[in-house]
PDB file of C-alpha atoms and ligand atoms in Angstrom:
ATOM      1  CA  UNK A   1      -0.008  -0.003   0.000  1.00  0.00           C
ATOM      2  CA  UNK A   2       1.360   3.401  -1.024  1.00  0.00           C
ATOM      3  CA  UNK A   3       0.502   6.105   1.559  1.00  0.00           C
ATOM      4  CA  UNK A   4       0.622   9.826   0.883  1.00  0.00           C
ATOM      5  CA  UNK A   5       0.475  12.018   3.970  1.00  0.00           C
ATOM      6  CA  UNK A   6      -0.869  15.428   2.986  1.00  0.00           C
ATOM      7  CA  UNK A   7      -1.056  18.545   5.177  1.00  0.00           C
ATOM      8  CA  UNK A   8      -4.839  19.153   4.808  1.00  0.00           C
ATOM      9  CA  UNK A   9      -8.043  18.213   3.011  1.00  0.00           C
ATOM     10  CA  UNK A  10      -7.253  20.383  -0.054  1.00  0.00           C
ATOM     11  CA  UNK A  11      -3.981  18.714  -0.596  1.00  0.00           C
ATOM     12  CA  UNK A  12      -5.682  15.231  -0.255  1.00  0.00           C
ATOM     13  CA  UNK A  13      -8.237  16.301  -2.827  1.00  0.00           C
ATOM     14  CA  UNK A  14      -5.702  17.621  -5.304  1.00  0.00           C
ATOM     15  CA  UNK A  15      -3.573  14.534  -5.161  1.00  0.00           C
ATOM     16  CA  UNK A  16      -6.585  12.241  -5.420  1.00  0.00           C
ATOM     17  CA  UNK A  17      -7.865  14.107  -8.449  1.00  0.00           C
ATOM     18  CA  UNK A  18      -4.430  13.766 -10.034  1.00  0.00           C
ATOM     19  CA  UNK A  19      -4.463  10.011  -9.550  1.00  0.00           C
ATOM     20  CA  UNK A  20      -7.952   9.820 -11.132  1.00  0.00           C
ATOM     21  CA  UNK A  21      -7.020  12.204 -14.003  1.00  0.00           C
ATOM     22  CA  UNK A  22      -3.864  10.122 -14.721  1.00  0.00           C
ATOM     23  CA  UNK A  23      -6.026   7.016 -15.069  1.00  0.00           C
ATOM     24  CA  UNK A  24      -8.394   8.790 -17.488  1.00  0.00           C
ATOM     25  CA  UNK A  25      -5.471  10.160 -19.563  1.00  0.00           C
ATOM     26  CA  UNK A  26      -3.665   6.812 -19.684  1.00  0.00           C
ATOM     27  CA  UNK A  27      -6.861   4.947 -20.695  1.00  0.00           C
ATOM     28  CA  UNK A  28      -9.593   7.321 -21.892  1.00  0.00           C
ATOM     29  CA  UNK A  29     -12.182   4.489 -21.994  1.00  0.00           C
ATOM     30  CA  UNK A  30     -11.335   3.273 -18.450  1.00  0.00           C
ATOM     31  CA  UNK A  31     -13.926   2.044 -15.981  1.00  0.00           C
ATOM     32  CA  UNK A  32     -13.879   4.352 -12.956  1.00  0.00           C
ATOM     33  CA  UNK A  33     -15.363   3.007  -9.732  1.00  0.00           C
ATOM     34  CA  UNK A  34     -16.763   6.063  -7.941  1.00  0.00           C
ATOM     35  CA  UNK A  35     -17.614   6.864  -4.352  1.00  0.00           C
ATOM     36  CA  UNK A  36     -19.787   9.243  -2.473  1.00  0.00           C
ATOM     37  CA  UNK A  37     -19.545  10.710   1.013  1.00  0.00           C
ATOM     38  CA  UNK A  38     -18.099  14.136   1.856  1.00  0.00           C
ATOM     39  CA  UNK A  39     -14.430  13.161   1.412  1.00  0.00           C
ATOM     40  CA  UNK A  40     -14.353  12.809  -2.403  1.00  0.00           C
ATOM     41  CA  UNK A  41     -16.131  16.044  -2.995  1.00  0.00           C
ATOM     42  CA  UNK A  42     -12.911  18.105  -3.248  1.00  0.00           C
ATOM     43  CA  UNK A  43     -11.416  15.659  -5.756  1.00  0.00           C
ATOM     44  CA  UNK A  44     -14.490  15.851  -7.914  1.00  0.00           C
ATOM     45  CA  UNK A  45     -14.372  19.691  -7.826  1.00  0.00           C
ATOM     46  CA  UNK A  46     -10.799  19.636  -9.043  1.00  0.00           C
ATOM     47  CA  UNK A  47     -11.656  17.167 -11.875  1.00  0.00           C
ATOM     48  CA  UNK A  48     -14.547  19.440 -12.962  1.00  0.00           C
ATOM     49  CA  UNK A  49     -12.144  22.363 -12.940  1.00  0.00           C
ATOM     50  CA  UNK A  50      -9.629  20.511 -15.146  1.00  0.00           C
ATOM     51  CA  UNK A  51     -12.401  19.485 -17.417  1.00  0.00           C
ATOM     52  CA  UNK A  52     -13.635  23.056 -17.788  1.00  0.00           C
ATOM     53  CA  UNK A  53     -10.142  24.203 -18.588  1.00  0.00           C
ATOM     54  CA  UNK A  54     -10.101  21.731 -21.463  1.00  0.00           C
ATOM     55  CA  UNK A  55      -7.487  19.523 -19.882  1.00  0.00           C
ATOM     56  CA  UNK A  56      -9.553  16.418 -19.132  1.00  0.00           C
ATOM     57  CA  UNK A  57     -12.296  14.525 -20.980  1.00  0.00           C
ATOM     58  CA  UNK A  58     -14.603  11.853 -19.679  1.00  0.00           C
ATOM     59  CA  UNK A  59     -16.201  11.275 -23.007  1.00  0.00           C
ATOM     60  CA  UNK A  60     -15.205   7.618 -23.202  1.00  0.00           C
ATOM     61  CA  UNK A  61     -15.177   6.894 -19.481  1.00  0.00           C
ATOM     62  CA  UNK A  62     -17.561   4.280 -18.046  1.00  0.00           C
ATOM     63  CA  UNK A  63     -18.422   4.547 -14.357  1.00  0.00           C
ATOM     64  CA  UNK A  64     -19.709   2.155 -11.661  1.00  0.00           C
ATOM     65  CA  UNK A  65     -20.657   3.591  -8.210  1.00  0.00           C
ATOM     66  CA  UNK A  66     -20.141   1.659  -5.096  1.00  0.00           C
ATOM     67  CA  UNK A  67     -23.516   1.939  -3.487  1.00  0.00           C
ATOM     68  CA  UNK A  68     -26.956   3.450  -3.123  1.00  0.00           C
ATOM     69  CA  UNK A  69     -29.490   3.937  -0.257  1.00  0.00           C
ATOM     70  CA  UNK A  70     -32.229   1.367  -0.618  1.00  0.00           C
ATOM     71  CA  UNK A  71     -35.663   3.148  -0.950  1.00  0.00           C
ATOM     72  CA  UNK A  72     -34.352   6.577  -2.137  1.00  0.00           C
ATOM     73  CA  UNK A  73     -35.342   7.792  -5.613  1.00  0.00           C
ATOM     74  CA  UNK A  74     -32.553   8.973  -7.907  1.00  0.00           C
ATOM     75  CA  UNK A  75     -34.101  12.476  -7.586  1.00  0.00           C
ATOM     76  CA  UNK A  76     -33.947  12.482  -3.732  1.00  0.00           C
ATOM     77  CA  UNK A  77     -31.260  15.003  -2.845  1.00  0.00           C
ATOM     78  CA  UNK A  78     -29.593  12.497  -0.500  1.00  0.00           C
ATOM     79  CA  UNK A  79     -29.487   9.670  -2.979  1.00  0.00           C
ATOM     80  CA  UNK A  80     -26.064   8.729  -4.301  1.00  0.00           C
ATOM     81  CA  UNK A  81     -27.303   9.034  -7.870  1.00  0.00           C
ATOM     82  CA  UNK A  82     -28.208  12.692  -7.149  1.00  0.00           C
ATOM     83  CA  UNK A  83     -24.806  13.196  -5.451  1.00  0.00           C
ATOM     84  CA  UNK A  84     -22.995  11.941  -8.489  1.00  0.00           C
ATOM     85  CA  UNK A  85     -25.058  14.084 -10.837  1.00  0.00           C
ATOM     86  CA  UNK A  86     -24.567  17.242  -8.880  1.00  0.00           C
ATOM     87  CA  UNK A  87     -20.919  16.745  -7.834  1.00  0.00           C
ATOM     88  CA  UNK A  88     -19.503  15.372 -11.084  1.00  0.00           C
ATOM     89  CA  UNK A  89     -21.564  14.025 -13.916  1.00  0.00           C
ATOM     90  CA  UNK A  90     -23.609  17.146 -14.663  1.00  0.00           C
ATOM     91  CA  UNK A  91     -20.401  19.198 -14.979  1.00  0.00           C
ATOM     92  CA  UNK A  92     -18.244  16.978 -17.239  1.00  0.00           C
ATOM     93  CA  UNK A  93     -18.712  15.298 -20.574  1.00  0.00           C
ATOM     94  CA  UNK A  94     -19.385  11.712 -19.363  1.00  0.00           C
ATOM     95  CA  UNK A  95     -22.091  10.040 -21.364  1.00  0.00           C
ATOM     96  CA  UNK A  96     -25.154   9.592 -19.077  1.00  0.00           C
ATOM     97  CA  UNK A  97     -25.744   6.031 -20.342  1.00  0.00           C
ATOM     98  CA  UNK A  98     -22.112   5.113 -19.427  1.00  0.00           C
ATOM     99  CA  UNK A  99     -22.770   5.911 -15.648  1.00  0.00           C
ATOM    100  CA  UNK A 100     -23.987   3.181 -13.353  1.00  0.00           C
ATOM    101  CA  UNK A 101     -25.400   3.423  -9.793  1.00  0.00           C
ATOM    102  CA  UNK A 102     -27.496   0.708  -8.130  1.00  0.00           C
ATOM    103  CA  UNK A 103     -31.213   1.478  -8.313  1.00  0.00           C
ATOM    104  CA  UNK A 104     -32.487   2.489  -4.851  1.00  0.00           C
ATOM    105  CA  UNK A 105     -36.100   2.061  -6.016  1.00  0.00           C
ATOM    106  CA  UNK A 106     -35.815  -1.514  -7.182  1.00  0.00           C
ATOM    107  CA  UNK A 107     -38.772  -3.624  -5.915  1.00  0.00           C
ATOM    108  CA  UNK A 108     -36.700  -6.733  -5.703  1.00  0.00           C
ATOM    109  CA  UNK A 109     -33.362  -5.984  -3.911  1.00  0.00           C
ATOM    110  CA  UNK A 110     -31.857  -9.389  -4.603  1.00  0.00           C
ATOM    111  CA  UNK A 111     -32.630  -9.049  -8.387  1.00  0.00           C
ATOM    112  CA  UNK A 112     -31.128  -5.625  -8.456  1.00  0.00           C
ATOM    113  CA  UNK A 113     -28.030  -6.734  -6.685  1.00  0.00           C
ATOM    114  CA  UNK A 114     -27.553  -9.549  -9.171  1.00  0.00           C
ATOM    115  CA  UNK A 115     -28.188  -7.124 -12.111  1.00  0.00           C
ATOM    116  CA  UNK A 116     -25.701  -4.639 -10.822  1.00  0.00           C
ATOM    117  CA  UNK A 117     -23.009  -7.219 -10.141  1.00  0.00           C
ATOM    118  CA  UNK A 118     -23.452  -8.318 -13.711  1.00  0.00           C
ATOM    119  CA  UNK A 119     -23.170  -4.763 -15.023  1.00  0.00           C
ATOM    120  CA  UNK A 120     -19.791  -4.374 -13.173  1.00  0.00           C
ATOM    121  CA  UNK A 121     -18.594  -7.796 -14.418  1.00  0.00           C
ATOM    122  CA  UNK A 122     -19.563  -7.037 -18.002  1.00  0.00           C
ATOM    123  CA  UNK A 123     -17.528  -3.876 -17.880  1.00  0.00           C
ATOM    124  CA  UNK A 124     -14.542  -5.984 -16.695  1.00  0.00           C
ATOM    125  CA  UNK A 125     -14.568  -4.431 -13.139  1.00  0.00           C
ATOM    126  CA  UNK A 126     -13.002  -1.063 -12.319  1.00  0.00           C
ATOM    127  CA  UNK A 127      -9.633   0.065 -13.596  1.00  0.00           C
ATOM    128  CA  UNK A 128      -9.517   2.405 -10.658  1.00  0.00           C
ATOM    129  CA  UNK A 129     -11.889   2.228  -7.697  1.00  0.00           C
ATOM    130  CA  UNK A 130     -12.154   5.312  -5.472  1.00  0.00           C
ATOM    131  CA  UNK A 131     -13.092   4.663  -1.837  1.00  0.00           C
ATOM    132  CA  UNK A 132     -13.829   6.718   1.217  1.00  0.00           C
ATOM    133  CA  UNK A 133     -13.889   5.092   4.601  1.00  0.00           C
ATOM    134  CA  UNK A 134     -16.585   4.959   7.277  1.00  0.00           C
ATOM    135  CA  UNK A 135     -15.608   5.630  10.952  1.00  0.00           C
ATOM    136  CA  UNK A 136     -16.058   1.952  11.572  1.00  0.00           C
ATOM    137  CA  UNK A 137     -13.793   1.000   8.649  1.00  0.00           C
ATOM    138  CA  UNK A 138     -16.597   0.367   6.223  1.00  0.00           C
ATOM    139  CA  UNK A 139     -15.948   0.638   2.469  1.00  0.00           C
ATOM    140  CA  UNK A 140     -18.890   1.205   0.112  1.00  0.00           C
ATOM    141  CA  UNK A 141     -21.551   0.154   2.586  1.00  0.00           C
ATOM    142  CA  UNK A 142     -19.810  -3.051   3.626  1.00  0.00           C
ATOM    143  CA  UNK A 143     -20.331  -2.786   7.375  1.00  0.00           C
ATOM    144  CA  UNK A 144     -18.333  -4.719   9.959  1.00  0.00           C
ATOM    145  CA  UNK A 145     -19.523  -8.265  10.109  1.00  0.00           C
ATOM    146  CA  UNK A 146     -18.493 -11.904  10.584  1.00  0.00           C
ATOM    147  CA  UNK A 147     -17.602 -12.736   6.967  1.00  0.00           C
ATOM    148  CA  UNK A 148     -16.543 -10.570   4.024  1.00  0.00           C
ATOM    149  CA  UNK A 149     -19.553 -10.246   1.652  1.00  0.00           C
ATOM    150  CA  UNK A 150     -18.341 -11.155  -1.860  1.00  0.00           C
ATOM    151  CA  UNK A 151     -20.816  -9.656  -4.332  1.00  0.00           C
ATOM    152  CA  UNK A 152     -23.294  -6.734  -4.491  1.00  0.00           C
ATOM    153  CA  UNK A 153     -25.808  -7.162  -1.692  1.00  0.00           C
ATOM    154  CA  UNK A 154     -28.503  -5.493   0.429  1.00  0.00           C
ATOM    155  CA  UNK A 155     -27.094  -4.430   3.846  1.00  0.00           C
ATOM    156  CA  UNK A 156     -28.531  -3.230   7.077  1.00  0.00           C
ATOM    157  CA  UNK A 157     -26.655  -0.056   8.095  1.00  0.00           C
ATOM    158  CA  UNK A 158     -25.149   0.030  11.568  1.00  0.00           C
ATOM    159  CA  UNK A 159     -26.214   2.622  14.021  1.00  0.00           C
ATOM    160  CA  UNK A 160     -22.747   4.243  13.812  1.00  0.00           C
ATOM    161  CA  UNK A 161     -23.228   4.711  10.071  1.00  0.00           C
ATOM    162  CA  UNK A 162     -26.736   6.006  10.462  1.00  0.00           C
ATOM    163  CA  UNK A 163     -25.550   8.495  13.074  1.00  0.00           C
ATOM    164  CA  UNK A 164     -22.599   9.586  10.902  1.00  0.00           C
ATOM    165  CA  UNK A 165     -24.823  10.181   7.856  1.00  0.00           C
ATOM    166  CA  UNK A 166     -27.687  11.787   9.842  1.00  0.00           C
ATOM    167  CA  UNK A 167     -26.013  15.189   9.307  1.00  0.00           C
ATOM    168  CA  UNK A 168     -27.120  15.076   5.681  1.00  0.00           C
ATOM    169  CA  UNK A 169     -30.815  14.336   6.516  1.00  0.00           C
ATOM    170  CA  UNK A 170     -33.410  16.374   8.420  1.00  0.00           C
ATOM    171  CA  UNK A 171     -33.080  13.905  11.313  1.00  0.00           C
ATOM    172  CA  UNK A 172     -31.544  10.466  12.051  1.00  0.00           C
ATOM    173  CA  UNK A 173     -35.042   9.028  11.549  1.00  0.00           C
ATOM    174  CA  UNK A 174     -34.886  10.015   7.889  1.00  0.00           C
ATOM    175  CA  UNK A 175     -31.677   8.119   7.164  1.00  0.00           C
ATOM    176  CA  UNK A 176     -32.510   4.891   5.200  1.00  0.00           C
ATOM    177  CA  UNK A 177     -31.819   1.751   7.243  1.00  0.00           C
ATOM    178  CA  UNK A 178     -30.643  -0.251   4.288  1.00  0.00           C
ATOM    179  CA  UNK A 179     -28.400   0.126   1.223  1.00  0.00           C
ATOM    180  CA  UNK A 180     -27.304  -1.741  -1.856  1.00  0.00           C
ATOM    181  CA  UNK A 181     -23.556  -2.058  -2.069  1.00  0.00           C
ATOM    182  CA  UNK A 182     -20.811  -3.687  -4.104  1.00  0.00           C
ATOM    183  CA  UNK A 183     -19.363  -6.545  -2.139  1.00  0.00           C
ATOM    184  CA  UNK A 184     -15.761  -6.751  -0.948  1.00  0.00           C
ATOM    185  CA  UNK A 185     -15.133  -9.189  -3.797  1.00  0.00           C
ATOM    186  CA  UNK A 186     -16.471  -6.654  -6.362  1.00  0.00           C
ATOM    187  CA  UNK A 187     -14.191  -4.009  -4.925  1.00  0.00           C
ATOM    188  CA  UNK A 188     -11.165  -6.245  -4.678  1.00  0.00           C
ATOM    189  CA  UNK A 189     -11.422  -7.112  -8.416  1.00  0.00           C
ATOM    190  CA  UNK A 190     -10.603  -3.497  -9.258  1.00  0.00           C
ATOM    191  CA  UNK A 191      -7.100  -3.302 -10.854  1.00  0.00           C
ATOM    192  CA  UNK A 192      -6.187  -0.317  -8.587  1.00  0.00           C
ATOM    193  CA  UNK A 193      -7.765   1.222  -5.596  1.00  0.00           C
ATOM    194  CA  UNK A 194      -7.507   4.794  -4.301  1.00  0.00           C
ATOM    195  CA  UNK A 195      -8.636   5.451  -0.697  1.00  0.00           C
ATOM    196  CA  UNK A 196      -9.108   9.035   0.505  1.00  0.00           C
ATOM    197  CA  UNK A 197      -9.428   9.903   4.171  1.00  0.00           C
ATOM    198  CA  UNK A 198      -9.586  13.160   6.087  1.00  0.00           C
ATOM    199  CA  UNK A 199     -10.124  14.167   9.695  1.00  0.00           C
ATOM    200  CA  UNK A 200      -9.380  12.835  13.141  1.00  0.00           C
ATOM    201  CA  UNK A 201     -12.579  10.841  13.266  1.00  0.00           C
ATOM    202  CA  UNK A 202     -11.107   8.492  10.645  1.00  0.00           C
ATOM    203  CA  UNK A 203      -7.730   7.950  12.464  1.00  0.00           C
ATOM    204  CA  UNK A 204      -8.768   4.857  14.382  1.00  0.00           C
ATOM    205  CA  UNK A 205     -10.286   3.160  11.250  1.00  0.00           C
ATOM    206  CA  UNK A 206      -7.132   4.084   9.203  1.00  0.00           C
ATOM    207  CA  UNK A 207      -4.892   2.697  11.884  1.00  0.00           C
ATOM    208  CA  UNK A 208      -6.783  -0.613  12.038  1.00  0.00           C
ATOM    209  CA  UNK A 209      -6.972  -0.817   8.209  1.00  0.00           C
ATOM    210  CA  UNK A 210      -3.229  -0.353   7.751  1.00  0.00           C
ATOM    211  CA  UNK A 211      -1.623  -1.766  10.912  1.00  0.00           C
ATOM    212  CA  UNK A 212      -4.266  -4.125  12.278  1.00  0.00           C
ATOM    213  CA  UNK A 213      -5.168  -7.687  11.313  1.00  0.00           C
ATOM    214  CA  UNK A 214      -7.184  -8.401   8.170  1.00  0.00           C
ATOM    215  CA  UNK A 215     -10.679  -9.000   9.512  1.00  0.00           C
ATOM    216  CA  UNK A 216     -14.301  -8.447   8.257  1.00  0.00           C
ATOM    217  CA  UNK A 217     -14.807  -6.562  11.551  1.00  0.00           C
ATOM    218  CA  UNK A 218     -12.758  -3.788   9.864  1.00  0.00           C
ATOM    219  CA  UNK A 219     -13.849  -4.209   6.208  1.00  0.00           C
ATOM    220  CA  UNK A 220     -11.159  -1.850   4.830  1.00  0.00           C
ATOM    221  CA  UNK A 221      -8.425  -4.053   6.309  1.00  0.00           C
ATOM    222  CA  UNK A 222      -8.901  -6.417   3.298  1.00  0.00           C
ATOM    223  CA  UNK A 223      -7.091  -3.743   1.269  1.00  0.00           C
ATOM    224  CA  UNK A 224      -3.789  -4.985   2.802  1.00  0.00           C
ATOM    225  CA  UNK A 225      -4.224  -7.948   0.457  1.00  0.00           C
ATOM    226  CA  UNK A 226      -4.727  -5.898  -2.783  1.00  0.00           C
ATOM    227  CA  UNK A 227      -1.601  -5.454  -4.890  1.00  0.00           C
ATOM    228  CA  UNK A 228      -2.259  -1.870  -5.996  1.00  0.00           C
ATOM    229  CA  UNK A 229      -3.698   0.407  -3.258  1.00  0.00           C
ATOM    230  CA  UNK A 230      -2.981   4.100  -2.880  1.00  0.00           C
ATOM    231  CA  UNK A 231      -4.157   5.758   0.419  1.00  0.00           C
ATOM    232  CA  UNK A 232      -4.134   9.536   0.588  1.00  0.00           C
ATOM    233  CA  UNK A 233      -4.850  11.161   3.893  1.00  0.00           C
ATOM    234  CA  UNK A 234      -4.376  14.323   5.840  1.00  0.00           C
ATOM    235  CA  UNK A 235      -2.272  14.499   9.028  1.00  0.00           C
ATOM    236  CA  UNK A 236      -5.257  14.039  11.240  1.00  0.00           C
ATOM    237  CA  UNK A 237      -6.597  10.954   9.558  1.00  0.00           C
ATOM    238  CA  UNK A 238      -3.076   9.342   9.426  1.00  0.00           C
ATOM    239  CA  UNK A 239      -2.210  10.336  13.009  1.00  0.00           C
ATOM    240  CA  UNK A 240      -2.634   6.825  14.393  1.00  0.00           C
ATOM    241  CA  UNK A 241      -0.296   5.121  11.930  1.00  0.00           C
ATOM    242  CA  UNK A 242       3.027   3.711  13.055  1.00  0.00           C
TER     243      UNK A 242
HETATM  244  C1  LIG B   1     -20.892   6.463   3.405  1.00  0.00           C
HETATM  245  C2  LIG B   1     -20.620   5.881   2.052  1.00  0.00           C
HETATM  246  C3  LIG B   1     -19.105   5.509   2.013  1.00  0.00           C
HETATM  247  C4  LIG B   1     -18.215   6.646   2.530  1.00  0.00           C
HETATM  248  C5  LIG B   1     -18.564   6.932   3.968  1.00  0.00           C
HETATM  249  C6  LIG B   1     -17.744   7.985   4.531  1.00  0.00           C
HETATM  250  O1  LIG B   1     -21.242   5.547   4.378  1.00  0.00           O
HETATM  251  N1  LIG B   1     -21.372   4.782   1.714  1.00  0.00           N
HETATM  252  O2  LIG B   1     -18.775   5.148   0.627  1.00  0.00           O
HETATM  253  O3  LIG B   1     -16.870   6.331   2.341  1.00  0.00           O
HETATM  254  O4  LIG B   1     -19.963   7.360   3.969  1.00  0.00           O
HETATM  255  O5  LIG B   1     -18.253   9.269   4.192  1.00  0.00           O
HETATM  256  P1  LIG B   1     -17.455  10.596   4.503  1.00  0.00           P
HETATM  257  O6  LIG B   1     -16.473  10.781   3.433  1.00  0.00           O
HETATM  258  O7  LIG B   1     -18.606  11.658   4.419  1.00  0.00           O
HETATM  259  O8  LIG B   1     -16.811  10.516   5.840  1.00  0.00           O
END
């Protein structure tokens, strides 16, 4: 695992954007695995800026997002589809049909999970998968559990995740209790992985991910076994590392 220690969130965002842009330049029709949450927002802003300056095109890029709240419409302002539209897709030249996010309104969650896993497989999995990290070490919405879930699945969110994400909703009661997420196997099939972390509330999860044992109780710890992972964090998020 390559680790970059940056002085603050802006520096994390700029370096993360540079890694993503390098992927797009090297392989214009690459498959980008994209993530939501507050951490990647700065990187997306930088990518939009480079696109507007004429330095970066997403015209041939295909994208697969990690996850979506189960029960939220794509037009809901807290859905991950809406997040991707407003933070990236609406501001660059990516072809709408080439963007993929699990459908939060699917009637049959199991069928939607199987469909989505097949979409990612048919694209050959991600060339570069961007990941944030939950305070409990979750990636996508793979919460701590007894066994690593392999494929896209429906997950019950933990109270810690519901509490952490409540800041985006009117109240904690409005946070969906379930989500559809790529599995750990789906994520690990990406050819390269870029993790972005910022802030002291991630320090413990980062420490366990990098220095702890590989365990499904800390889902991100599986990344120790991936051959091509880059982790970019600010001083606060990396403060627990040896
Ligand atoms: C959500 C998302 C994750 C994200 C995490 C951390 O739970 N499903 O993909 O990494 O939040 O978000 P933030 O970057 O806002 O701390």
